[in-house]
Coordinates of C-alpha atoms in Angstrom, one line a residue:
X253 CA -0.8 16.4 22.6
X254 CA -0.8 13.1 21.2
X255 CA 0.1 12.2 17.6
X256 CA -1.7 9.3 16.2
X257 CA -1.1 7.6 12.8
X258 CA -3.8 5.3 12.7
X259 CA -6.2 6.9 10.3
X260 CA -3.4 7.0 7.6
X261 CA -3.1 3.2 8.1
X262 CA -6.8 2.7 7.9
X263 CA -7.0 4.9 4.8
X264 CA -4.4 3.1 3.0
X265 CA -5.9 -0.4 4.0
X266 CA -9.3 0.8 2.5
X267 CA -7.5 1.7 -0.8
X268 CA -5.7 -1.6 -1.2
X269 CA -9.2 -3.2 -0.3
X270 CA -10.9 -1.3 -2.8
X271 CA -8.1 -2.4 -5.4
X272 CA -8.6 -6.0 -4.5
X273 CA -12.4 -5.6 -4.9
X274 CA -11.9 -4.2 -8.4
X275 CA -9.6 -6.7 -9.4
X276 CA -11.6 -9.6 -7.9
X277 CA -14.9 -8.7 -9.8
X278 CA -16.6 -8.3 -6.4
X279 CA -14.8 -11.4 -5.2
X280 CA -16.3 -13.8 -7.4
X281 CA -13.3 -15.2 -9.2
X282 CA -11.0 -13.5 -11.6
X283 CA -12.5 -10.7 -13.7
X284 CA -14.2 -11.9 -16.9
X285 CA -12.3 -9.7 -19.2
X286 CA -9.0 -10.7 -17.5
X287 CA -10.1 -14.4 -18.2
X288 CA -11.1 -13.8 -21.6
X289 CA -7.7 -12.1 -22.4
X290 CA -6.1 -15.0 -20.8
X291 CA -7.9 -17.7 -22.7
X292 CA -7.3 -15.9 -26.1
X293 CA -3.6 -16.6 -25.7
X294 CA -3.9 -20.2 -27.7
X295 CA -5.3 -18.5 -30.4
X296 CA -2.8 -15.8 -30.5
X297 CA -0.2 -18.5 -30.6
X298 CA -1.9 -20.2 -33.6
X299 CA -2.2 -16.9 -35.3
X300 CA 1.4 -16.0 -34.5
X301 CA 2.6 -19.4 -36.0
X302 CA 0.5 -18.9 -39.2
X303 CA 2.2 -15.4 -39.6
X304 CA 5.5 -16.9 -39.5
X305 CA 4.5 -19.7 -42.0
X306 CA 3.1 -16.7 -44.3
X307 CA 6.3 -14.5 -44.1
X308 CA 8.5 -17.5 -44.6
X309 CA 6.8 -18.5 -47.8
X310 CA 7.1 -15.0 -48.9
X311 CA 10.7 -14.8 -48.1
X312 CA 11.4 -18.0 -49.9
X313 CA 9.6 -16.7 -53.1
X314 CA 11.3 -13.4 -52.9
X315 CA 14.9 -15.4 -52.4
X316 CA 14.1 -17.3 -55.7
X317 CA 13.6 -14.1 -57.6
X318 CA 16.1 -12.3 -59.9
X319 CA 16.0 -9.1 -57.9
X320 CA 17.3 -11.0 -54.7
X321 CA 20.6 -12.1 -56.3
X322 CA 22.4 -8.7 -55.8
X323 CA 21.4 -8.8 -51.9
X324 CA 22.0 -12.6 -51.5
X325 CA 25.4 -12.2 -50.2
X326 CA 24.0 -10.1 -47.4
X327 CA 21.3 -12.5 -46.5
X328 CA 24.0 -15.5 -46.4
X329 CA 26.3 -13.3 -44.3
X330 CA 23.8 -12.4 -41.6
X331 CA 21.7 -15.8 -41.9
X332 CA 18.4 -14.0 -42.5
X333 CA 16.8 -17.5 -43.0
X334 CA 17.7 -18.4 -39.5
X335 CA 15.3 -15.5 -38.1
X336 CA 12.6 -18.2 -39.1
X337 CA 13.7 -20.6 -36.7
X338 CA 14.2 -18.4 -34.0
X339 CA 10.6 -17.2 -34.3
X340 CA 9.3 -20.7 -34.4
X341 CA 11.4 -21.2 -31.1
X342 CA 9.8 -18.1 -29.7
X343 CA 6.3 -19.5 -30.5
X344 CA 7.2 -22.8 -28.7
X345 CA 8.2 -20.7 -25.7
X346 CA 4.9 -18.7 -25.7
X347 CA 2.9 -22.1 -25.6
X348 CA 5.2 -23.6 -22.7
X349 CA 4.6 -20.4 -20.7
X350 CA 0.8 -20.6 -21.2
X351 CA 0.5 -24.3 -20.4
X352 CA 3.0 -24.4 -17.4
X353 CA 2.4 -20.9 -16.0
X354 CA -0.8 -19.0 -17.0
X355 CA -3.3 -21.7 -17.8
X356 CA -3.2 -23.1 -14.2
X357 CA -3.6 -19.9 -12.7
X358 CA -6.7 -19.2 -14.8
X359 CA -8.1 -22.7 -14.0
X360 CA -7.7 -21.9 -10.1
X361 CA -9.8 -18.6 -10.7
X362 CA -9.0 -17.0 -7.5
X363 CA -9.3 -13.2 -7.3
X364 CA -6.2 -12.8 -5.4
X365 CA -4.2 -14.4 -8.6
X366 CA -5.3 -11.6 -10.7
X367 CA -2.0 -9.7 -10.6
X368 CA 0.0 -13.0 -11.5
X369 CA -2.5 -13.6 -14.5
X370 CA -1.8 -10.2 -15.7
X371 CA 1.9 -10.5 -15.3
X372 CA 2.0 -13.8 -17.1
X373 CA -0.4 -12.5 -20.0
X374 CA 2.0 -9.7 -20.7
X375 CA 5.0 -11.9 -20.6
X376 CA 3.5 -14.2 -23.3
X377 CA 2.4 -11.3 -25.4
X378 CA 5.8 -9.9 -25.6
X379 CA 7.4 -13.4 -26.5
X380 CA 4.7 -13.4 -29.3
X381 CA 5.5 -9.9 -30.5
X382 CA 9.2 -10.9 -30.7
X383 CA 8.4 -13.8 -32.8
X384 CA 6.5 -11.6 -35.1
X385 CA 9.4 -9.2 -35.3
X386 CA 11.8 -12.2 -36.1
X387 CA 9.8 -13.4 -39.0
X388 CA 9.4 -9.7 -40.6
X389 CA 13.1 -9.1 -40.2
X390 CA 14.2 -10.7 -43.7
X391 CA 11.9 -9.1 -45.9
X392 CA 12.4 -5.7 -44.1
X393 CA 16.2 -6.0 -44.1
X394 CA 15.9 -6.8 -47.9
X395 CA 13.8 -3.8 -48.6
X396 CA 16.4 -1.5 -46.8
X397 CA 19.3 -2.8 -48.6
X398 CA 17.6 -2.6 -52.0
X399 CA 16.7 0.9 -51.3
X400 CA 20.3 1.7 -50.6
X401 CA 21.4 0.3 -53.7
X402 CA 18.7 2.2 -55.8
X403 CA 18.9 5.4 -53.9
X404 CA 22.8 5.5 -52.9
X405 CA 23.5 9.0 -54.0
X406 CA 20.7 10.5 -52.2
X407 CA 21.4 8.6 -49.3
X408 CA 25.1 9.6 -49.3
X409 CA 24.0 13.2 -49.6
X410 CA 21.6 12.9 -46.7
X411 CA 24.3 11.2 -44.4
X412 CA 26.7 14.1 -45.1
X413 CA 24.1 16.7 -44.4
X414 CA 23.3 14.7 -41.2
X415 CA 26.9 14.6 -40.1
X416 CA 27.6 18.4 -40.9
X417 CA 24.4 19.3 -38.9
X418 CA 25.7 17.0 -35.7
X419 CA 29.2 18.7 -36.0
X420 CA 27.8 22.1 -36.4
X421 CA 25.6 21.9 -33.3
X422 CA 28.2 20.3 -31.3
X423 CA 30.6 23.0 -32.3
X424 CA 28.2 25.8 -31.4
X425 CA 27.8 24.3 -27.9
X426 CA 31.4 24.1 -27.4
X427 CA 32.1 27.7 -28.3
X428 CA 28.6 29.0 -26.9
X429 CA 27.0 28.0 -23.7
X430 CA 29.7 25.5 -22.7
X431 CA 32.6 27.8 -23.1
X432 CA 30.7 30.6 -21.2
X433 CA 29.7 28.2 -18.4
X434 CA 33.3 27.0 -17.9
X435 CA 34.7 30.6 -18.0
X436 CA 32.0 31.8 -15.3
X437 CA 32.3 28.6 -13.2
X438 CA 35.6 27.1 -13.6
X439 CA 35.2 24.7 -10.7
X440 CA 32.5 23.1 -12.6
X441 CA 34.5 22.1 -15.6
X442 CA 34.5 18.3 -14.8
X443 CA 30.8 18.3 -14.3
X444 CA 30.1 20.4 -17.5
X445 CA 32.3 18.1 -19.6
X446 CA 30.5 15.0 -18.2
X447 CA 27.4 16.5 -19.5
X448 CA 28.7 17.4 -22.7
X449 CA 30.2 13.7 -23.2
X450 CA 27.1 12.2 -24.9
X451 CA 27.4 14.9 -27.5
X452 CA 31.2 14.3 -28.1
X453 CA 30.4 10.8 -28.5
X454 CA 27.6 11.4 -31.1
X455 CA 30.0 13.6 -32.8
X456 CA 32.7 11.0 -33.0
X457 CA 30.4 8.2 -34.1
X458 CA 29.0 10.5 -36.9
X459 CA 32.4 10.9 -38.4
X460 CA 33.0 7.1 -38.4
X461 CA 29.5 6.4 -39.9
X462 CA 30.1 9.0 -42.5
X463 CA 33.6 7.4 -43.4
X464 CA 31.7 4.2 -44.0
X465 CA 28.9 5.8 -46.3
X466 CA 31.7 7.7 -48.1
X467 CA 33.9 4.4 -48.7
X468 CA 31.0 2.3 -49.6
X469 CA 29.4 5.1 -52.0
X470 CA 32.8 5.4 -53.7
X471 CA 32.8 1.7 -54.6
X472 CA 29.0 1.8 -55.5
X473 CA 29.8 4.9 -57.9
X474 CA 32.8 2.9 -59.4
X475 CA 30.9 -0.1 -60.1
X476 CA 32.8 -2.5 -57.7
X477 CA 31.4 -4.6 -54.8
X478 CA 30.1 -2.3 -52.0
X479 CA 29.1 -3.4 -48.5
X480 CA 25.4 -2.2 -48.8
X481 CA 24.7 -3.6 -45.4
X482 CA 27.3 -1.4 -43.8
X483 CA 26.0 1.3 -45.9
X484 CA 22.5 1.0 -44.8
X485 CA 23.4 0.6 -41.1
X486 CA 25.6 3.7 -41.3
X487 CA 22.9 5.7 -42.8
X488 CA 20.2 4.8 -40.3
X489 CA 22.7 5.6 -37.3
X490 CA 23.1 9.1 -38.6
X491 CA 19.4 9.4 -39.0
X492 CA 18.9 8.5 -35.4
X493 CA 22.0 10.2 -34.2
X494 CA 20.8 13.7 -35.5
X495 CA 17.8 13.2 -33.6
X496 CA 19.5 12.3 -30.4
X497 CA 21.8 15.3 -31.0
X498 CA 18.9 17.7 -31.1
X499 CA 17.5 16.3 -27.9
X500 CA 21.0 16.3 -26.1
X501 CA 21.4 20.1 -27.4
X502 CA 18.1 21.2 -25.7
X503 CA 18.9 19.4 -22.6
X504 CA 22.6 20.8 -22.4
X505 CA 21.5 24.2 -23.0
X506 CA 18.9 24.0 -20.2
X507 CA 21.3 22.6 -17.9
X508 CA 23.8 25.3 -18.6
X509 CA 21.1 27.9 -17.9
X510 CA 20.5 26.3 -14.5
X511 CA 24.0 27.8 -13.5
X512 CA 22.7 31.2 -13.7
X513 CA 19.7 31.3 -11.6
X514 CA 19.2 30.8 -7.8
X515 CA 16.3 30.4 -5.4
X516 CA 15.5 29.7 -1.9
X517 CA 12.4 28.3 -0.2
X518 CA 11.8 29.3 3.2
X519 CA 9.3 27.6 5.5
X520 CA 7.4 31.0 6.9
X521 CA 4.4 29.6 8.6
X522 CA 2.4 26.1 9.3
X523 CA -1.1 25.5 10.3
X524 CA -3.4 22.4 10.9
X525 CA -7.1 22.5 10.6
X526 CA -9.6 19.9 11.9
X527 CA -13.1 19.1 10.9
X528 CA -15.8 16.8 12.2
X529 CA -19.1 15.9 11.0
X530 CA -21.5 15.6 13.9
X531 CA -24.5 13.3 13.0
X532 CA -28.0 13.2 14.7
X533 CA -30.4 10.6 14.7
X534 CA -33.8 11.5 16.0
X535 CA -37.0 9.4 16.3
X536 CA -40.5 9.2 18.2
X537 CA -40.0 7.5 21.4
X538 CA -44.0 7.1 21.6
X539 CA -44.4 5.5 18.1
X540 CA -44.9 1.8 17.4
X541 CA -42.8 2.3 14.4
X542 CA -39.0 3.2 14.1
X543 CA -38.7 6.0 11.5
X544 CA -35.5 7.8 12.1
X545 CA -34.3 11.0 10.5
X546 CA -30.9 12.1 10.2
X547 CA -29.1 15.5 10.0
X548 CA -25.3 16.5 9.6
X549 CA -23.5 19.3 11.2
X550 CA -20.3 20.1 9.9
X551 CA -17.8 22.0 12.0
X552 CA -14.2 23.2 12.2
X553 CA -12.7 22.6 15.6
X554 CA -9.6 23.3 17.6
X555 CA -6.9 20.5 17.9
X556 CA -7.7 19.9 21.6
X557 CA -11.6 19.5 20.6
X558 CA -10.6 17.3 17.8
X559 CA -8.6 15.0 19.8
X560 CA -11.4 14.5 22.4
X561 CA -14.1 14.1 19.8
X562 CA -12.3 11.5 18.0
X563 CA -11.1 9.6 21.1
X564 CA -11.6 5.7 20.6
X565 CA -13.6 5.4 23.9
X566 CA -16.2 8.0 22.8
X567 CA -19.5 6.8 21.5
X568 CA -22.3 9.3 21.6
X569 CA -21.5 12.9 22.5
X570 CA -25.1 14.1 23.4
X571 CA -28.6 13.0 23.5
X572 CA -32.2 14.3 23.7
X573 CA -34.4 12.1 26.2
X574 CA -38.3 12.0 25.6
X575 CA -40.1 13.8 28.2
X576 CA -43.6 13.2 29.5
X577 CA -45.3 15.5 27.2
X578 CA -45.6 15.6 23.5
X579 CA -43.0 16.6 20.9
X580 CA -39.2 17.8 21.4
X581 CA -40.3 20.7 23.7
X582 CA -40.9 18.6 26.6
X583 CA -37.6 16.6 26.1
X584 CA -34.3 16.8 27.9
X585 CA -31.0 17.6 26.3
X586 CA -27.7 16.3 27.8
X587 CA -24.1 16.5 26.8
X588 CA -21.4 13.8 27.3
X589 CA -18.6 16.1 26.3
X590 CA -19.3 18.8 28.8
X591 CA -18.9 22.5 27.7
X592 CA -17.1 21.3 24.6
X593 CA -20.7 21.1 23.1
X594 CA -20.9 25.0 23.2
X595 CA -17.6 25.1 21.2
X596 CA -19.5 23.3 18.3
X597 CA -22.2 25.9 18.1
X598 CA -24.9 23.3 17.3
X599 CA -28.5 24.1 18.1
X600 CA -29.7 20.5 19.2
X601 CA -33.1 20.9 17.6
X602 CA -32.1 22.6 14.4
X603 CA -33.8 21.0 11.3
X604 CA -35.9 19.2 13.6
X605 CA -38.5 16.9 11.7
X606 CA -42.0 17.8 12.0
X607 CA -43.2 14.3 12.6
X608 CA -43.5 13.8 16.5
X609 CA -39.9 13.1 17.2
X610 CA -39.0 13.6 20.8
X611 CA -35.6 11.8 21.4
X612 CA -32.2 12.0 19.4
X613 CA -28.6 10.9 19.7
X614 CA -25.5 12.8 18.6
X615 CA -22.1 11.1 17.4
X616 CA -19.2 12.1 15.5
X617 CA -19.8 10.5 12.0
X618 CA -16.4 11.5 10.4
X619 CA -13.6 13.5 10.8
X620 CA -10.7 15.0 8.6
X621 CA -7.5 17.0 9.0
X622 CA -5.9 19.6 6.5
X623 CA -2.3 20.8 6.6
X624 CA -0.8 24.0 5.2
X625 CA 2.5 25.8 4.5
X626 CA 3.2 29.4 3.9
X627 CA 6.7 30.2 2.2
X628 CA 9.0 33.0 1.5
X629 CA 10.4 32.3 -2.0
X630 CA 13.6 34.1 -3.0
X631 CA 14.7 33.9 -6.8
X632 CA 17.8 35.9 -8.0
X633 CA 17.3 38.4 -5.1
X634 CA 13.7 39.2 -5.5
X635 CA 11.3 37.8 -2.6
X636 CA 7.6 37.1 -2.5
X637 CA 5.5 35.3 0.2
X638 CA 3.1 32.6 -0.9
X639 CA -0.6 32.0 0.1
X640 CA -1.4 28.9 2.1
X641 CA -0.5 25.9 0.1
X642 CA -2.1 22.7 1.1
X643 CA 0.5 19.7 1.8
X644 CA 0.6 16.2 2.5
X645 CA 0.2 15.1 6.1
X646 CA 3.4 13.1 5.9
X647 CA 5.2 16.1 4.4
X648 CA 4.0 18.3 7.1
X649 CA 5.2 16.0 9.7
X650 CA 8.6 15.8 8.1
X651 CA 9.0 19.6 8.0
X652 CA 7.6 20.3 11.6
X653 CA 11.3 21.0 12.8
X654 CA 12.1 23.6 10.0
X655 CA 10.0 26.6 10.6
X656 CA 12.1 29.6 9.5
X657 CA 14.5 27.5 7.6
X658 CA 15.5 27.0 4.0
X659 CA 13.9 23.8 3.0
X660 CA 15.2 24.1 -0.6
X661 CA 17.9 26.1 -2.0
X662 CA 19.9 26.2 -5.5
X663 CA 22.7 29.0 -5.5
X664 CA 24.3 30.3 -8.7
X665 CA 26.8 27.7 -10.2
X666 CA 24.6 24.7 -9.0
X667 CA 22.8 22.3 -11.3
X668 CA 19.3 21.5 -10.5
X669 CA 20.0 17.9 -9.6
X670 CA 22.6 19.3 -7.1
X671 CA 20.1 21.7 -5.2
X672 CA 20.0 21.5 -1.5
X673 CA 17.1 19.6 0.2
X674 CA 18.4 19.4 3.6
X675 CA 17.0 22.2 5.7
X676 CA 19.5 24.7 6.6
X677 CA 19.5 28.6 8.0
X678 CA 18.2 30.7 5.1
X679 CA 21.1 32.0 2.9
X680 CA 23.6 29.5 4.4
X681 CA 23.7 27.7 1.0
X682 CA 24.8 31.2 -0.6
X683 CA 27.5 31.9 1.8
X684 CA 31.0 31.6 0.2
X685 CA 29.7 32.3 -3.2
X686 CA 31.1 35.6 -4.7
X687 CA 28.0 36.3 -6.5
X688 CA 26.2 36.9 -3.0
X689 CA 28.7 38.8 -1.1
X690 CA 32.1 38.5 0.7
X691 CA 33.8 37.7 3.7
X692 CA 34.8 40.6 6.2
X693 CA 36.3 40.8 9.6
X694 CA 34.8 42.4 12.7
X695 CA 36.7 44.3 15.2
X696 CA 37.9 41.4 16.9
X697 CA 39.2 39.8 13.8
X698 CA 36.5 37.1 13.3
X699 CA 35.0 36.6 9.7
X700 CA 31.5 37.2 8.9
X701 CA 29.5 37.1 5.7
X702 CA 28.8 40.4 4.2
X703 CA 25.8 40.2 1.9
X704 CA 25.3 42.5 -1.4
X705 CA 22.5 44.7 -1.3
X706 CA 19.6 42.6 -2.6
X707 CA 20.5 39.4 -0.6
X708 CA 20.5 41.5 2.7
X709 CA 17.2 40.0 3.5
X710 CA 19.0 36.9 4.9
X711 CA 20.7 39.0 7.6
X712 CA 17.3 40.7 8.8
X713 CA 15.0 37.7 8.2
X714 CA 14.7 37.1 12.1
X715 CA 15.8 40.3 13.7
X716 CA 16.7 44.0 13.1
X717 CA 19.5 45.2 13.5
X718 CA 20.6 42.2 11.2
X719 CA 22.6 39.2 12.2
X720 CA 25.3 37.7 10.2
X721 CA 27.0 34.2 9.6
X722 CA 30.3 33.9 11.0
X723 CA 33.0 31.7 9.3
X724 CA 33.1 28.8 11.9
X725 CA 29.4 28.1 11.6
X726 CA 29.4 28.2 7.9
X727 CA 32.6 26.0 7.7
X728 CA 30.8 23.5 10.2
X729 CA 27.8 23.4 7.8
X730 CA 29.8 23.1 4.8
X731 CA 32.1 20.3 5.9
X732 CA 29.7 18.1 8.0
X733 CA 26.0 18.9 6.9
X734 CA 25.9 20.0 3.2
X735 CA 24.0 17.5 1.2
X736 CA 24.1 15.3 4.4
X737 CA 21.4 16.6 7.0
X738 CA 19.6 19.4 8.4
X739 CA 21.8 21.9 10.1
X740 CA 20.1 23.9 13.2
X741 CA 23.3 25.7 14.3
X742 CA 24.1 25.8 18.2
X743 CA 24.0 28.6 20.7
X744 CA 26.6 29.1 23.3
X745 CA 24.7 26.8 25.9
X746 CA 24.2 24.0 23.2
X747 CA 20.6 24.7 22.2
X748 CA 19.4 24.9 18.8
X749 CA 19.7 28.3 17.0
X750 CA 17.6 27.7 14.1
X751 CA 14.4 25.9 13.3
X752 CA 11.1 25.6 14.8
X753 CA 12.5 25.1 18.1
X754 CA 15.7 27.2 17.8
X755 CA 16.1 30.3 19.9
X756 CA 16.0 32.7 16.6
X757 CA 12.5 31.7 15.6
X758 CA 11.1 31.6 18.9
X759 CA 12.6 34.9 19.8
X760 CA 11.9 36.6 16.4
X761 CA 9.1 39.2 16.3
X762 CA 8.3 38.2 12.8
X763 CA 7.8 34.6 13.7
X764 CA 6.0 35.2 16.9
X765 CA 3.2 36.7 14.9
X766 CA 2.8 33.7 12.7
X767 CA -0.4 31.3 12.7
X768 CA 1.9 28.8 14.0
X769 CA 3.2 30.8 16.9
X770 CA -0.3 32.0 17.7
X771 CA -1.9 28.8 17.9
X772 CA 0.6 27.3 20.4
X773 CA 2.8 25.6 18.1
X774 CA 5.8 26.6 20.0
X775 CA 4.5 25.1 23.3
X776 CA 5.1 21.5 22.3
X777 CA 7.3 19.6 19.8
X778 CA 4.4 17.2 19.0
X779 CA 1.3 19.7 18.1
X780 CA -0.4 17.7 15.6
X781 CA -3.1 15.3 16.2
X782 CA -3.2 13.7 12.9
X783 CA -5.0 10.4 12.7
X784 CA -6.8 10.9 15.9
X785 CA -10.2 10.4 14.2
X786 CA -9.4 6.6 12.9
X787 CA -11.7 4.8 15.4
X788 CA -14.9 6.7 14.3
X789 CA -18.1 5.1 14.2
X790 CA -20.3 4.5 10.9
X791 CA -23.6 5.3 12.8
X792 CA -25.2 6.0 16.1
X793 CA -27.5 3.8 18.4
X794 CA -29.1 1.1 16.3
X795 CA -32.4 0.6 17.7
X796 CA -35.0 3.1 18.9
X797 CA -39.0 3.2 19.4
X798 CA -41.0 0.8 21.3

């Protein structure tokens, strides 16, 4: 059958067109609320400048007070006063951006400029927020350092506790889940260390910050000059460091746990369903007034019928022509689609209006397609089969070749981010891993993979007696396909062994009984008619009656 994608393009176009209409305010310039937000920017700039003036006045009053004297060295060293100048510069930048970039866009008032107006408005608001933060910094910084001077003992005690907690968490992970994972999966030592590295870094940093706190607290307690700014910064770093440590602890434990689970997702079956809406318009051919009636008939159809019914050159599919008598009973029915009409199981006069109507036209008003997968899920040796799961049309297409294959696999000793997403024979990702089986030799000396009990399902998935993976095929997949591309294997004559069009699936009794096989899926490598309904009409004949 012919595969068509026009419907998807049409739908995407309609979505984009809808968004444009929304942004455009029905095509009459920029949306009113968007223009209002943009035009409010000049007032926001004035307000921002006023706030900077206010904060600057407050700071200057504070700087002249006696309580500021102890903090003044830090204010001079860090140049707090310069923050106001930087804030004014941001205000100037916001005004320049408005005058140069935003105001002209608003003045043009074109709907297609909506996204640019949004972008520039957000940009200017960020600049104004930065100006506000700069102007607030000196007083906030003063308050933090004063708090350190007044509560040095409590802060030092809290810093010590935070450091102890960070070190305790790191050590617990080192001797617990990390040590176990390295012992169980020594080949992953580098990857495990990489995941633990952020925690090690936080641990080292916490010791350094505590050293600063301890040294400055000693000076404070002795009545000598202390660097309260460094004291403050180190205390804050330890507070945030403990929060980060707890987050990383949870993440690390979860990642180590991933190594002890395994799963495989096998594509067991596929199906496509097609639906059409047949619309009927009826009228009274003998009436002076056109008073049509409409009825919809929703039907599920075969792929072949769907392709015919949604053909671009098909207008009406059936008609009722007025006869010499009165009413529909003297009329004549004709089909433009031959015997296909019978498959629709539509009584042409079903729900017929009692108004003397004696003529009608039938056409395909709309159509839709639905796509489904069924999977075999294996997890830690236990298996179950899913019900039909609806999937996206593009995803369905992308997996058409993978019937009977593992479309997802994560073996023991593999992190989630390293799971295999390239289609491969079921169980291939587990071969070579001693958690699942071992290599043995047959009578001819060739190596084959022998599964442990609960994983034997992989050897009998297609046939019984079971079949096994041989070393050469696994080695080829492991070296040339793993994490790179799908692997279908190869028979002696060079054809595919696995997948939808491979000999194993085609010849397997288990897959011959699937919906995909029964619907003729093996007969063609392009069974879908997706998108065939793209050119459907939005109505039937446009004028009836005398």
